[in-house]
Structure formats: C-alpha cells, structure tokens
Short mmCIF file of C-alpha atoms in Angstrom, two decimals:
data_model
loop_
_atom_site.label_atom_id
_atom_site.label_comp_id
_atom_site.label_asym_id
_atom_site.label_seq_id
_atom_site.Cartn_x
_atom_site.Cartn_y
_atom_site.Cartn_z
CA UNK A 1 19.39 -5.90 -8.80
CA UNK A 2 18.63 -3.08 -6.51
CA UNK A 3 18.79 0.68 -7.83
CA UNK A 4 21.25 2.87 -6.03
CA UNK A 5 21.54 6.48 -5.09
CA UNK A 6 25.10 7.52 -5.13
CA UNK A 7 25.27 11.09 -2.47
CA UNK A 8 28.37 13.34 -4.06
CA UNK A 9 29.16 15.64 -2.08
CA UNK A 10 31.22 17.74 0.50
CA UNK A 11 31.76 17.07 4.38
CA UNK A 12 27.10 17.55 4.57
CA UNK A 13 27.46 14.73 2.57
CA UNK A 14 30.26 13.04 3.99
CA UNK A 15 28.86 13.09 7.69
CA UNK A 16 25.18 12.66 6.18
CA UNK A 17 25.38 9.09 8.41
CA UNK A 18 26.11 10.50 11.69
CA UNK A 19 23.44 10.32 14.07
CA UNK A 20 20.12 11.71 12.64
CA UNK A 21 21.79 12.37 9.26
CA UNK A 22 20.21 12.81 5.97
CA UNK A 23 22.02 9.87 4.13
CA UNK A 24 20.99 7.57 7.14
CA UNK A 25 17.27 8.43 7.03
CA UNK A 26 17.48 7.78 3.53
CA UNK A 27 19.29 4.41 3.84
CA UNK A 28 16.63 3.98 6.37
CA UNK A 29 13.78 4.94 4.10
CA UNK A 30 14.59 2.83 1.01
CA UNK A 31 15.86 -0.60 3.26
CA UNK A 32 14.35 -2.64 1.26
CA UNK A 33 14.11 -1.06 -2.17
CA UNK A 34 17.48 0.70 -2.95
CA UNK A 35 20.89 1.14 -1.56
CA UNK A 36 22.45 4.45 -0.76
CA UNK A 37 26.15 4.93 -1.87
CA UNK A 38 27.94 7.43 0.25
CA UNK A 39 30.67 9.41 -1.55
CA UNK A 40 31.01 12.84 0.24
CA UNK A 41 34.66 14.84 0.69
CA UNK A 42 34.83 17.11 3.51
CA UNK A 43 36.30 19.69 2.52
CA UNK A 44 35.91 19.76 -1.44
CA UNK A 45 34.89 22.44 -3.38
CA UNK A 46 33.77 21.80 -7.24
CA UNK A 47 37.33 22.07 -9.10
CA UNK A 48 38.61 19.17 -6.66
CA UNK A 49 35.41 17.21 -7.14
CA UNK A 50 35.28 17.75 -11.13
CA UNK A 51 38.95 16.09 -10.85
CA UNK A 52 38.29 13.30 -8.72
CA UNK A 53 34.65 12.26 -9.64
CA UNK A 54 35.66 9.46 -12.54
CA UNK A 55 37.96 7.70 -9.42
CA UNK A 56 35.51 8.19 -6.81
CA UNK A 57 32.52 6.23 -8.54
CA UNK A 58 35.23 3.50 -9.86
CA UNK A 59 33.41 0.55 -8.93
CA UNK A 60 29.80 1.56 -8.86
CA UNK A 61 27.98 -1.03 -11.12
CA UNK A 62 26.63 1.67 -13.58
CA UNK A 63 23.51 -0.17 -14.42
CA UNK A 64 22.09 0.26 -10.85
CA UNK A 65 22.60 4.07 -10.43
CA UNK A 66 19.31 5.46 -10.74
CA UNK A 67 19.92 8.72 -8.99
CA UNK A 68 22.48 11.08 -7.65
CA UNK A 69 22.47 13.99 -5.48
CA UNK A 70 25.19 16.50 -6.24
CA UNK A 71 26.04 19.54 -3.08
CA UNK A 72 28.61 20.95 -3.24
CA UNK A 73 29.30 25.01 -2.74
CA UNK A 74 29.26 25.55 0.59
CA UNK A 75 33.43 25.38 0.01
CA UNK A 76 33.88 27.18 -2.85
CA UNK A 77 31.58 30.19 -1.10
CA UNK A 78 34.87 30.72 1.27
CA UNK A 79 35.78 34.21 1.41
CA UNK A 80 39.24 34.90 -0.97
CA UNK A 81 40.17 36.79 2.09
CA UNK A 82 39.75 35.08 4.98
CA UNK A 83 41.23 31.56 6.61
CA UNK A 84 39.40 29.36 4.32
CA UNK A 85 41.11 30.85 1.17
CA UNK A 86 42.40 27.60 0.21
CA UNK A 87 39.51 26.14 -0.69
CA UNK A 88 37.69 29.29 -2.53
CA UNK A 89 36.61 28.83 -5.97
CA UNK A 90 35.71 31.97 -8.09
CA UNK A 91 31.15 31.82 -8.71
CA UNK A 92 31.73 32.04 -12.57
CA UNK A 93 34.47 28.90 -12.46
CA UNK A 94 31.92 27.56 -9.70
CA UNK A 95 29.31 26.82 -12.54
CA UNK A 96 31.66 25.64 -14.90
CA UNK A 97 32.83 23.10 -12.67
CA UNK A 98 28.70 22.14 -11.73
CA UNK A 99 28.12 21.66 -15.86
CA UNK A 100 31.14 19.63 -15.69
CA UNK A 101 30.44 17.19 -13.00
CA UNK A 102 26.62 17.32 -14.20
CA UNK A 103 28.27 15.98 -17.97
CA UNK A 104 30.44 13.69 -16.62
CA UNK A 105 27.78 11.81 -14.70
CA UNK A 106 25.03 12.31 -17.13
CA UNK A 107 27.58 10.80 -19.55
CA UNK A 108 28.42 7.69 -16.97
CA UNK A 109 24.76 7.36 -15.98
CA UNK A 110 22.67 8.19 -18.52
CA UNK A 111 19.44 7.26 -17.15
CA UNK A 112 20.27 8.18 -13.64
CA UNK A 113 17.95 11.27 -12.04
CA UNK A 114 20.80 14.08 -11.15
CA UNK A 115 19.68 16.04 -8.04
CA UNK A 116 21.51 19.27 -7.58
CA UNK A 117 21.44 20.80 -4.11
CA UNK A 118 22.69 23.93 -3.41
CA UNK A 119 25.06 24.83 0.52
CA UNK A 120 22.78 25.63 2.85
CA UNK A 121 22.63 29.07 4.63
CA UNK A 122 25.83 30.74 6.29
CA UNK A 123 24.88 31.80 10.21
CA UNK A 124 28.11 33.99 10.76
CA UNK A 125 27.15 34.53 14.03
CA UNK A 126 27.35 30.48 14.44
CA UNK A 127 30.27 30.46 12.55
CA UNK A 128 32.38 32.75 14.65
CA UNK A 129 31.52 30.93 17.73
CA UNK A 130 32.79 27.64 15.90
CA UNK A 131 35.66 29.15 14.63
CA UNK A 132 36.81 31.46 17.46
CA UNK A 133 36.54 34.97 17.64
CA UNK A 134 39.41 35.90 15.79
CA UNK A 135 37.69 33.99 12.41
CA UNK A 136 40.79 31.49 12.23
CA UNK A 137 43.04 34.39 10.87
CA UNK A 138 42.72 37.27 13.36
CA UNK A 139 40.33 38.96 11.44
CA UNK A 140 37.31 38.95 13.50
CA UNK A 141 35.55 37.66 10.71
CA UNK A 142 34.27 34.42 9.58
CA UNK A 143 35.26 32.91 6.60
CA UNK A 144 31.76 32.28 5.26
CA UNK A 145 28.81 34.63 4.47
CA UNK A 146 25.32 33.97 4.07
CA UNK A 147 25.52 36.68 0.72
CA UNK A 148 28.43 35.30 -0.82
CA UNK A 149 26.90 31.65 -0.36
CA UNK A 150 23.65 32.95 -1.31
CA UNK A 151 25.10 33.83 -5.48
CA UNK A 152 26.92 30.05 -4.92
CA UNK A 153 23.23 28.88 -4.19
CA UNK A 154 21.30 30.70 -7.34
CA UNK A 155 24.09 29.84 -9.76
CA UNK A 156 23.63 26.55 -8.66
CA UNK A 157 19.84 26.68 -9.53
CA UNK A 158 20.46 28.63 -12.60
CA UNK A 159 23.11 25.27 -13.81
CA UNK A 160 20.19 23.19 -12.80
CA UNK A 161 17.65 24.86 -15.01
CA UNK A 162 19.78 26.21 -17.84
CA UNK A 163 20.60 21.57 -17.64
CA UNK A 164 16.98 20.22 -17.01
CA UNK A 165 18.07 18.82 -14.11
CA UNK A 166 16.13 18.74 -10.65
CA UNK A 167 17.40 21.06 -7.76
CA UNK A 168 17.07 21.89 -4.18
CA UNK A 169 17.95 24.74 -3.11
CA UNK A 170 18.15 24.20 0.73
CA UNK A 171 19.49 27.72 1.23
CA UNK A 172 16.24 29.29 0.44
CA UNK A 173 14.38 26.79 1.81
CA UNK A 174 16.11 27.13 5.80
CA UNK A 175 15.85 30.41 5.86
CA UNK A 176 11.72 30.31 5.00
CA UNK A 177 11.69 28.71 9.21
CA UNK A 178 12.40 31.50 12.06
CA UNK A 179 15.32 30.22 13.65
CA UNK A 180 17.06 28.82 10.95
CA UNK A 181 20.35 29.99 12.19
CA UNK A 182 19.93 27.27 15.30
CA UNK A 183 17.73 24.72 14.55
CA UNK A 184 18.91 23.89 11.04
CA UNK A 185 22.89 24.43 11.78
CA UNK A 186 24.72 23.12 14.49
CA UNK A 187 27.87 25.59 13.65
CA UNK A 188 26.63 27.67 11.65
CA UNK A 189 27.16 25.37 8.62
CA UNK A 190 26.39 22.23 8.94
CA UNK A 191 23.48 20.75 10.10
CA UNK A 192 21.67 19.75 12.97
CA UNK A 193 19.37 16.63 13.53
CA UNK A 194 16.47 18.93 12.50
CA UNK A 195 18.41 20.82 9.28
CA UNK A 196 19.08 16.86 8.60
CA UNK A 197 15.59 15.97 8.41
CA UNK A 198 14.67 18.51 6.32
CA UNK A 199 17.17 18.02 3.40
CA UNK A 200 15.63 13.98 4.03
CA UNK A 201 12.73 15.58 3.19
CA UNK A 202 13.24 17.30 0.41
CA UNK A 203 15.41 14.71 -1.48
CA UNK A 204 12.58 12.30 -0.60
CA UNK A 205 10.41 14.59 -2.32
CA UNK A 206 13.10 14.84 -5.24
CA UNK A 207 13.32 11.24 -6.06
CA UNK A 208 9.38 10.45 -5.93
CA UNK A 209 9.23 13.15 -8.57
CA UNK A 210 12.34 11.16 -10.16
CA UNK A 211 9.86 8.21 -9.89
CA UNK A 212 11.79 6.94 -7.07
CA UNK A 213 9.35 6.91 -4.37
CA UNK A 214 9.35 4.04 -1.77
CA UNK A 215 5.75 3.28 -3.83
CA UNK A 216 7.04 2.94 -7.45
CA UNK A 217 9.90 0.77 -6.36
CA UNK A 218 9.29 -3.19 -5.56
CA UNK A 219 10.35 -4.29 -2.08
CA UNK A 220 13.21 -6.74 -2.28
CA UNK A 221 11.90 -10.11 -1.96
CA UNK A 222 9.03 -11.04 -0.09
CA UNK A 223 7.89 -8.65 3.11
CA UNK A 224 7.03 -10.70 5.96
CA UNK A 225 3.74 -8.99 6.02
CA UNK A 226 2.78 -10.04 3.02
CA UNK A 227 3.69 -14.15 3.71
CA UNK A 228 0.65 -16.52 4.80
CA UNK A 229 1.56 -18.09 7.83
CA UNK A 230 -0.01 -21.35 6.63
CA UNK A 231 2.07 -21.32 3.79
CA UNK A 232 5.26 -19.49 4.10
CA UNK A 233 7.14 -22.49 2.02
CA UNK A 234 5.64 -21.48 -1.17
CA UNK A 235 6.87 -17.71 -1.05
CA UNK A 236 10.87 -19.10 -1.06
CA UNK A 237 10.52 -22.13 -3.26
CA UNK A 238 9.28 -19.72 -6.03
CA UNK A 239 12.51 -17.74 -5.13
CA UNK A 240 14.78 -21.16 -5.40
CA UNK A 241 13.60 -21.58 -9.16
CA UNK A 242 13.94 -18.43 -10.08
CA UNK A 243 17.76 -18.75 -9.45
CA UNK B 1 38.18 0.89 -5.64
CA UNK B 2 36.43 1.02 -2.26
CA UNK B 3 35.68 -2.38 -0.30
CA UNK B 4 32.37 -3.18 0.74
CA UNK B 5 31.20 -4.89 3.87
CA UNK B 6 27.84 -6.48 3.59
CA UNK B 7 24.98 -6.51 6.21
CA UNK B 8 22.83 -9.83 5.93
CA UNK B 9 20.15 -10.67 8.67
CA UNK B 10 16.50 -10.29 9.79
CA UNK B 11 14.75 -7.08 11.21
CA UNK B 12 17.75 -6.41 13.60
CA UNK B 13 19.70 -6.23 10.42
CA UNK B 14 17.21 -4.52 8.71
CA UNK B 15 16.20 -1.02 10.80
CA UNK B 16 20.01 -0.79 11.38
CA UNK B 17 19.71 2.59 9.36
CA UNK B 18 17.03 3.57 11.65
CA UNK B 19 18.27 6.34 14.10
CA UNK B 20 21.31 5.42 16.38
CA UNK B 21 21.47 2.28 14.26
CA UNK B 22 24.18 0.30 14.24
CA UNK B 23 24.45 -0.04 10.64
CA UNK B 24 24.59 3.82 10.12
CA UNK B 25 27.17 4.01 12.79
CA UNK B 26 29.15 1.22 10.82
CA UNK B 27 28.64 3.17 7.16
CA UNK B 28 29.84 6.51 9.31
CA UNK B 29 32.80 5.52 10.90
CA UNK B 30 34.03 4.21 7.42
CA UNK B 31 32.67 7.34 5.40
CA UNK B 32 35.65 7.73 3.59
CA UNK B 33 36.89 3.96 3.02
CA UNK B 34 34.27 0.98 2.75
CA UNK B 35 30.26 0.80 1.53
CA UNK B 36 28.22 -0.76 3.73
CA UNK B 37 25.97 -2.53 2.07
CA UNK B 38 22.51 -2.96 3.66
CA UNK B 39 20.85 -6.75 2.91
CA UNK B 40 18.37 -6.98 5.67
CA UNK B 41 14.88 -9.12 6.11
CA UNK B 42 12.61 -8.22 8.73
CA UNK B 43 10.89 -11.64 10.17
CA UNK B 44 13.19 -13.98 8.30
CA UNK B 45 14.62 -16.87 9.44
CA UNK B 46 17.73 -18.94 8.13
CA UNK B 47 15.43 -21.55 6.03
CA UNK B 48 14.15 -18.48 3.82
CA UNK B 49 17.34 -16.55 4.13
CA UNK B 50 19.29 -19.70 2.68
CA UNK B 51 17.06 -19.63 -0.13
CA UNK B 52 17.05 -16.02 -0.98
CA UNK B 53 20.97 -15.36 -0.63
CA UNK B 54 21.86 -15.60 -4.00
CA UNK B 55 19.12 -13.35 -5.13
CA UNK B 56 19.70 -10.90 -2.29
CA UNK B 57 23.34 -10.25 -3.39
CA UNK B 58 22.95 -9.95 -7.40
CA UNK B 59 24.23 -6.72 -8.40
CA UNK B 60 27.14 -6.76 -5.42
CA UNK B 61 30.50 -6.40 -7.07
CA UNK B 62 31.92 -9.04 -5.64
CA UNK B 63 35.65 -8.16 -5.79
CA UNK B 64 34.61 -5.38 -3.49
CA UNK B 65 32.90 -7.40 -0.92
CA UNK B 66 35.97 -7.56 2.00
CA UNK B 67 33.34 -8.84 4.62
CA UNK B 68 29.78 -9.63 5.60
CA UNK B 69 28.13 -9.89 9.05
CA UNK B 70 25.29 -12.58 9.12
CA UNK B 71 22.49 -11.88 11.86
CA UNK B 72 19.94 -14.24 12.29
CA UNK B 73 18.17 -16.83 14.98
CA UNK B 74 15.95 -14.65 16.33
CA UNK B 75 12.93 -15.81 14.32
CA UNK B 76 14.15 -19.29 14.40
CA UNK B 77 14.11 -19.13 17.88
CA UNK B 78 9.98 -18.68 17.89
CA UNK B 79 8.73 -20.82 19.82
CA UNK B 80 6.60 -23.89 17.58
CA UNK B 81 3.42 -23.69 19.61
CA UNK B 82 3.31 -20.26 20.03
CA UNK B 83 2.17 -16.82 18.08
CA UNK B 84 5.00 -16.71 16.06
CA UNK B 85 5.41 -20.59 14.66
CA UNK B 86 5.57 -19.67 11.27
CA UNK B 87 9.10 -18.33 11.68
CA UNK B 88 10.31 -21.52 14.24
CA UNK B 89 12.94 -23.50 12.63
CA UNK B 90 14.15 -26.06 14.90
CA UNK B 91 17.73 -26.08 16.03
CA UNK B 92 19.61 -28.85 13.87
CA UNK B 93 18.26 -27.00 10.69
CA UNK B 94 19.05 -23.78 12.17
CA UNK B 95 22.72 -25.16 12.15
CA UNK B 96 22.37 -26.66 8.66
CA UNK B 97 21.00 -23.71 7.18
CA UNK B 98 23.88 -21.24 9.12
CA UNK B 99 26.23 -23.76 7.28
CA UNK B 100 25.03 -23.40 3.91
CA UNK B 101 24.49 -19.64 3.91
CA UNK B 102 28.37 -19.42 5.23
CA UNK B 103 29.00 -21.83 2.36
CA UNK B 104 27.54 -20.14 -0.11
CA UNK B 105 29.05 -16.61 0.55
CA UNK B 106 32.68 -18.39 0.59
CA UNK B 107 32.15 -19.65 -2.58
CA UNK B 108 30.50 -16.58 -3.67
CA UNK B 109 33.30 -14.07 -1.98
CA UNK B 110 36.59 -16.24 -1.28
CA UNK B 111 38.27 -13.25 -0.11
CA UNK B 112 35.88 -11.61 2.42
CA UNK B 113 35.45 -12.01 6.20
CA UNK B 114 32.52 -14.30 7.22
CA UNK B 115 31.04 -12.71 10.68
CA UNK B 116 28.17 -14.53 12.39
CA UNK B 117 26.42 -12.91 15.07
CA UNK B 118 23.95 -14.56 17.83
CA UNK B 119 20.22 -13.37 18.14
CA UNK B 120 20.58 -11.27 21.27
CA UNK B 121 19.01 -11.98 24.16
CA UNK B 122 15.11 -11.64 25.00
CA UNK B 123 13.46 -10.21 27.71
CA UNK B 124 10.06 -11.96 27.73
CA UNK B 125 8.56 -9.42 29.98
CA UNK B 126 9.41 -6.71 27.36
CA UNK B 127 7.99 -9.07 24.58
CA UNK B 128 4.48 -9.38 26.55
CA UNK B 129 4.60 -5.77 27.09
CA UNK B 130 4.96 -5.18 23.36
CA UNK B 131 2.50 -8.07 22.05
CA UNK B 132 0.17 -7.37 25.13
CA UNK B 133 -0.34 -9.45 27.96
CA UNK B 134 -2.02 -12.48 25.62
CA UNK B 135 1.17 -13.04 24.06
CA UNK B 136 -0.45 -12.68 20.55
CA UNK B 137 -2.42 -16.31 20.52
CA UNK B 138 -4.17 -15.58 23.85
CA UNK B 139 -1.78 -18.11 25.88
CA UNK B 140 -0.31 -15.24 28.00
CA UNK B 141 2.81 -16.53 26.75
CA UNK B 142 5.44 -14.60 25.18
CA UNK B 143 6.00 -15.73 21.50
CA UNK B 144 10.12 -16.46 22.51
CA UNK B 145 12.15 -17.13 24.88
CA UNK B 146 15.45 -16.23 25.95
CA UNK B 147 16.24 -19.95 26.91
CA UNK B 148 15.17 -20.97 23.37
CA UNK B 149 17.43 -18.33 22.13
CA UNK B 150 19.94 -19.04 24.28
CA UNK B 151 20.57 -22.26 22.66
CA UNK B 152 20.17 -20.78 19.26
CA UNK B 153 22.94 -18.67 19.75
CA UNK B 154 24.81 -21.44 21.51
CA UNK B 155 24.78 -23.83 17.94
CA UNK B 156 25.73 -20.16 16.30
CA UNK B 157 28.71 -19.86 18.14
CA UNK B 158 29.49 -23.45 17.09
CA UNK B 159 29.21 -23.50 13.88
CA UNK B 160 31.46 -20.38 13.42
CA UNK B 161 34.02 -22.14 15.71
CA UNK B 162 33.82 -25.54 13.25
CA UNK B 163 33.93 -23.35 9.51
CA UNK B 164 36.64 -21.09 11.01
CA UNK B 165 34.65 -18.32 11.14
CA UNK B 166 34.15 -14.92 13.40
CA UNK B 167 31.38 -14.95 15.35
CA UNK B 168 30.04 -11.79 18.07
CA UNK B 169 28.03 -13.77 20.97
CA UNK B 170 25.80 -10.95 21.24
CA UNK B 171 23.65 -13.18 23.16
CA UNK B 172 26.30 -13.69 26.08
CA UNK B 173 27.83 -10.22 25.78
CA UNK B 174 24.58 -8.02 26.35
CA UNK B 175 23.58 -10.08 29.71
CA UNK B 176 26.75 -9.09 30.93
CA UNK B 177 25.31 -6.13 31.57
CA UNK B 178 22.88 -5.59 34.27
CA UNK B 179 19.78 -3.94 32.97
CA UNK B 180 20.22 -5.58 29.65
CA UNK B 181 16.58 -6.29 29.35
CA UNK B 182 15.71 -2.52 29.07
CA UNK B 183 18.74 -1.05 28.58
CA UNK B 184 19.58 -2.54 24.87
CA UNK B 185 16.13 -3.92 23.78
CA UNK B 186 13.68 -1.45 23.42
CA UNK B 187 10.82 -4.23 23.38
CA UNK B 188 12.14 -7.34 24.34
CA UNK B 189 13.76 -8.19 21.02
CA UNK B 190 15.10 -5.30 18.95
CA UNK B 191 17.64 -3.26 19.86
CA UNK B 192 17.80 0.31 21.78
CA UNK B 193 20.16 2.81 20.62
CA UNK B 194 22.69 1.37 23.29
CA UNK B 195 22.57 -1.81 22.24
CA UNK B 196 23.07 -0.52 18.23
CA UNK B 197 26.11 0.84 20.43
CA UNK B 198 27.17 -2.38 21.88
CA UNK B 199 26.81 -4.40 18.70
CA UNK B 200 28.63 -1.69 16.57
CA UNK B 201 31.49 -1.74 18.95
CA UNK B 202 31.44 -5.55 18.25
CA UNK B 203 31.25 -5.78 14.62
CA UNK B 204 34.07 -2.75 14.80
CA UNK B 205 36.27 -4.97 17.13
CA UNK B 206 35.74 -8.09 14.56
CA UNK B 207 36.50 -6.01 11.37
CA UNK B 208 39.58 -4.68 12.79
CA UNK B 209 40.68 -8.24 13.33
CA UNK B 210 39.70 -9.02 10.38
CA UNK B 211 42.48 -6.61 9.16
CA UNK B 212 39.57 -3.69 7.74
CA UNK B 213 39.99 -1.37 10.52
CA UNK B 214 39.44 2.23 9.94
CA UNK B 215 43.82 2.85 10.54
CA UNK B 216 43.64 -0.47 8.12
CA UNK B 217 42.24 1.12 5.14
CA UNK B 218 43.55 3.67 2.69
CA UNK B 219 41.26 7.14 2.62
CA UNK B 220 39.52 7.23 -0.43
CA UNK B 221 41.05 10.57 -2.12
CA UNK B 222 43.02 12.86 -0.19
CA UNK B 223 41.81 13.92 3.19
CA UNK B 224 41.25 17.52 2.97
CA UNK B 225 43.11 17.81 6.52
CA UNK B 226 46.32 16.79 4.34
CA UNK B 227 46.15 19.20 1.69
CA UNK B 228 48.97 21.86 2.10
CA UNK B 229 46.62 25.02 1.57
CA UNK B 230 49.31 26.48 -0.72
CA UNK B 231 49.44 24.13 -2.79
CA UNK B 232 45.96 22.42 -3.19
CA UNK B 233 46.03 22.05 -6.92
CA UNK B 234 48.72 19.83 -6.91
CA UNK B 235 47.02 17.02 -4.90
CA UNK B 236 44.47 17.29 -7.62
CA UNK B 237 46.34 17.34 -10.74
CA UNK B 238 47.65 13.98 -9.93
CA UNK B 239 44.53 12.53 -9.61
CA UNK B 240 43.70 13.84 -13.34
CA UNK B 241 46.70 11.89 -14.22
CA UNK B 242 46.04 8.54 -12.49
CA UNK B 243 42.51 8.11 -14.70
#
C-alpha cells in the first residue's frame, strides 16, 4: 500500500492544485511513491477546523497516512475590526485550537510526521488592490496585516516546538527574498506560481527530514527504466505470484 | 465520506500532476468533493498493466472509488520491429487485456464508472524530432505510428462499446483540430498543456454523465461562501454533533 500525505488546510491549501500549485508539484513529485490527499477549506480558521477535522479525514485508511501538513492562520489573523471579522480567532485561542488539531491527529495517526506551516506574509498594499480601496467595509483598510499575521506565525512555531513537531514558517521565510510582496503573492495573500514553488520546496525538504524523501520511499512497481528489454516477462510474472 | 475517482494508465497517466496536467486540473476542479487518485505507469502497456492491477489498487477504499479512467495503447502501439518492441503488444491481446483490466475493476468496484480512453494521436515527425533523426535503432524510423495507433484506439473504442462502458476517443477528437501535432503533443506522444486541456474537458464531460459532476456532488463541509458571518459558530456546532 502506498503512504499518503493528507494537506489540512485553508483556501492555500484548498487551491494548492491550481496551476503551478504546491499540492500539484507534490502529487507530481511523489507519482510513483505516495499519494497526496487534498483536504483544504477556504476560508477556515482553526476553531472551524478543530470541529470539523474527525469528518473531514472520515475515510482516509489510517494505516497509510504517513504525513500531514497542517496551515492554517492566515484566517484567524483577520483584523476584529475590519470586513473579515467573521472569521477572526483571538492568537491565545489560536494555539489552543493548533494543540488541538495537532492531538487529534497525532491521536488518529500516530506514526504519521505532522508538518505545521505557518500563513504566509500579509502585503496590505496587495491586499487593498484585491479588495478595493475601501478594504470591503469602507474603511480604507485591509482586513489583514503583515504584524498581526506575523504573532499568528510565531505562535504557530512556538505550538510546534513546545509539541516536537516539524514547522515551516513560510512567513519568515518570503519575506528573506526582495520582492516578496509580488513574486510570492498574487493578492497579497495567496500565492503565486513562484510563492507555490517555494512552500513545494520547503515541505519537500520537511518530509525527507520526516524520512519521506522520493529516495527512502520504493517506487511502486517496477520503473520502466529499470525492465530489460529482453526480458520484460519476468518483471510482471513475479508480480502475478505475489498476488 | 468523499468519493474517489481513480487515474490508471501509462506515462500520459502518469506526469498528469506535472504542470498544466490534466490530472491536477481534475483533483482542482473537485477540491472540495472527490480524491483523485493517481495510479499511473510510465512505459506500460496493457499485458503488464493487467498483471499489476490488483497490486496497484491495494490500499484504495473501495466503497469510495465512484470512477476510474483507464489510459493506455500507446506503448502497445510500438511498433514490433522497431526501437521500442519491448512495449508492442499486438492488437487482439491489446483487446483481451483492455477486457480483463475492465473486468477486474467491475468486480473489484461494482459501483464505479469504468472510462476508457484511446492513446492519442502521434505525430511521427515530433517523435523523430524527440528520439533524433535515427529513430532510436538507427532505421530513421519513428518508433510508432499514428496509423498503428489509430487502430489501437479503434479496438479501444470497441471494446468499451461491447462491456457497456465510457470511452473518450482522444485519438479522433485531437485531429479534429488542425495543428494537433504541435499544438497538444509536446513531442509527438505526450501531451502539451492544451491537450491536458482537451483531455480534462473530456474526462469532465464523461464524469458528469456519469452523474459525478462538480453541481452532482455534495461540498465536503460547509462552503465558507455560505456561512452567515453572524452566525458562523452555528454551522460548526452541528458538525460537533454529527461525529
């Protein structure tokens, strides 16, 4: 049976299979070797995901996970004050909720790697321009902030540690390129093809350290490469026995 | 929960996770309602796929499994005197084997949509172009041809007509086209991003008559787009319930 890595996540997770997306890539990557398991909620901050995570992995053959990336924040980082209200969730009830979710699948896949990654980097500047001037409630402001996203992001590392758990924290990370702001988000939020590549990256990087690197794992059957032309038969009869 | 739609075929199958893939459109469009389930085999043909199915989909729940494309031919359809002879199957066991692989996921998933699809076309001049101008054995021969295809796609379309099954004539539909050759295979076999396009449109077309279209399918949790943002928690505590 192949291993699987189950994505959790908001709407970066959601759309990680859009064109030049991060999921994708990583579907892409592990073809042969292990299947990626999309289950990303636009929208969702960490109280709605703590509620729902038991019904959205129904179904996931529990003996296959063998890694799961958790981001989630960039939601809960919405400003108490401005249009996005809705979906605000206050820091300290923020890392509650991570420990939570982190329990819960630690508890339902015990020997699963769980890879934390923290929202990426507000551009507000981006963010306004998405949004409208007006910041979707007249304001003028946008409903995000690279601060207030920024104590989402180091809680989230602090859960990680304080848990043993790995982490990314993509928020730092961005903003270490000039340019961030553009190349990495397409809105000021989410990403672009190139912000995509480098979360690939890094949760690449993750799950070799995980021991999950296209090396350590065993292709699924027989690469072509690898058959002798003269004797292809014998690489598919072994197969037939084994059944 | 979710339903899963299985992807079983050769290289063209395989890379469909690669950028502008057809596969990763497929897993995007449903994001929030079916896995796609990626069971691809560069260089196989249907003798070695017929043998390998039943390893290939251990693990699959298989009351999830609402459909599965099957892709293959185009490695059958190597010519038997040329480079690539160790993939040439000849045409009556082409059918046989296409008969027993559609047999064996029936039995195996009762309930799910059975959807062959034809090798697409072949634009020999692409293939020499991408071989070089030997043709891989010196013969200045390309290693397939769309004739031999043709007719491989041909007993395809049969056989799905006499088991009752779906079938996308890929082979048909892309030379409908003018400019196929370059326009959807980016060396004479595999596909461009346009023809990931085409075929996705295809397998799209055939799931939603196969009653899984996107408009089909319950949302998997509530869409945040239908949460009344005064009164999010609500949408939530009933999920908390339901488990």
């Amino acid at each position: 049976m192949r291993p699987s890595i189950v994505l959790f996540g908001d709407s970066i997770t959601e759309e990680s299979f859009g064109e030049g997306g991060w999921g994708a890539y990583l579907a892409n990557h592990y073809s042969r070797s292990a299947d990626v398991i999309l289950r990303g909620y636009s929208g969702y901050n960490t109280r709605w995901a703590a509620r729902v995570l038991a019904r959205a992995v129904t179904g996931i053959p529990s003996a296959s996970v063998a890694a799961v990336t958790v981001l989630f924040g960039a939601n809960d980082a919405s400003l108490p004050t401005r249009a996005s209200a809705f979906q605000y969730v206050p820091l300290g009830e923020y890392r509650e909720n991570l420990r939570a979710i982190c329990a819960l699948l630690r508890d339902r896949w015990p020997a699963a790697a769980v890879i934390l990654v923290t929202p990426p980097p507000v551009d507000e500047r981006g963010r306004l321009r998405f949004i409208g001037g007006g910041g979707g409630d007249g304001s003028g402001l946008p409903e995000r902030t690279n601060q207030a996203t920024g104590e989402y992001a180091r809680a989230c590392v602090q859960v990680a540690v304080e848990c043993g758990l790995r982490v990314i924290d993509i928020w730092s990370r961005m903003q270490m390129f000039p340019g961030w702001e553009t190349s990495f988000l397409r809105d000021g939020l989410h990403l672009t093809p190139r912000g995509n590549r480098l979360l690939f990256e890094e949760v690449v990087w993750a799950l070799g350290d995980a021991n999950l690197s296209l090396e350590a794992l065993p292709a699924d059957l027989p690469l072509c490469s690898d058959i002798d032309p003269d004797n292809a038969a014998k690489y598919f009869e072994e197969e037939e026995e084994e059944e």
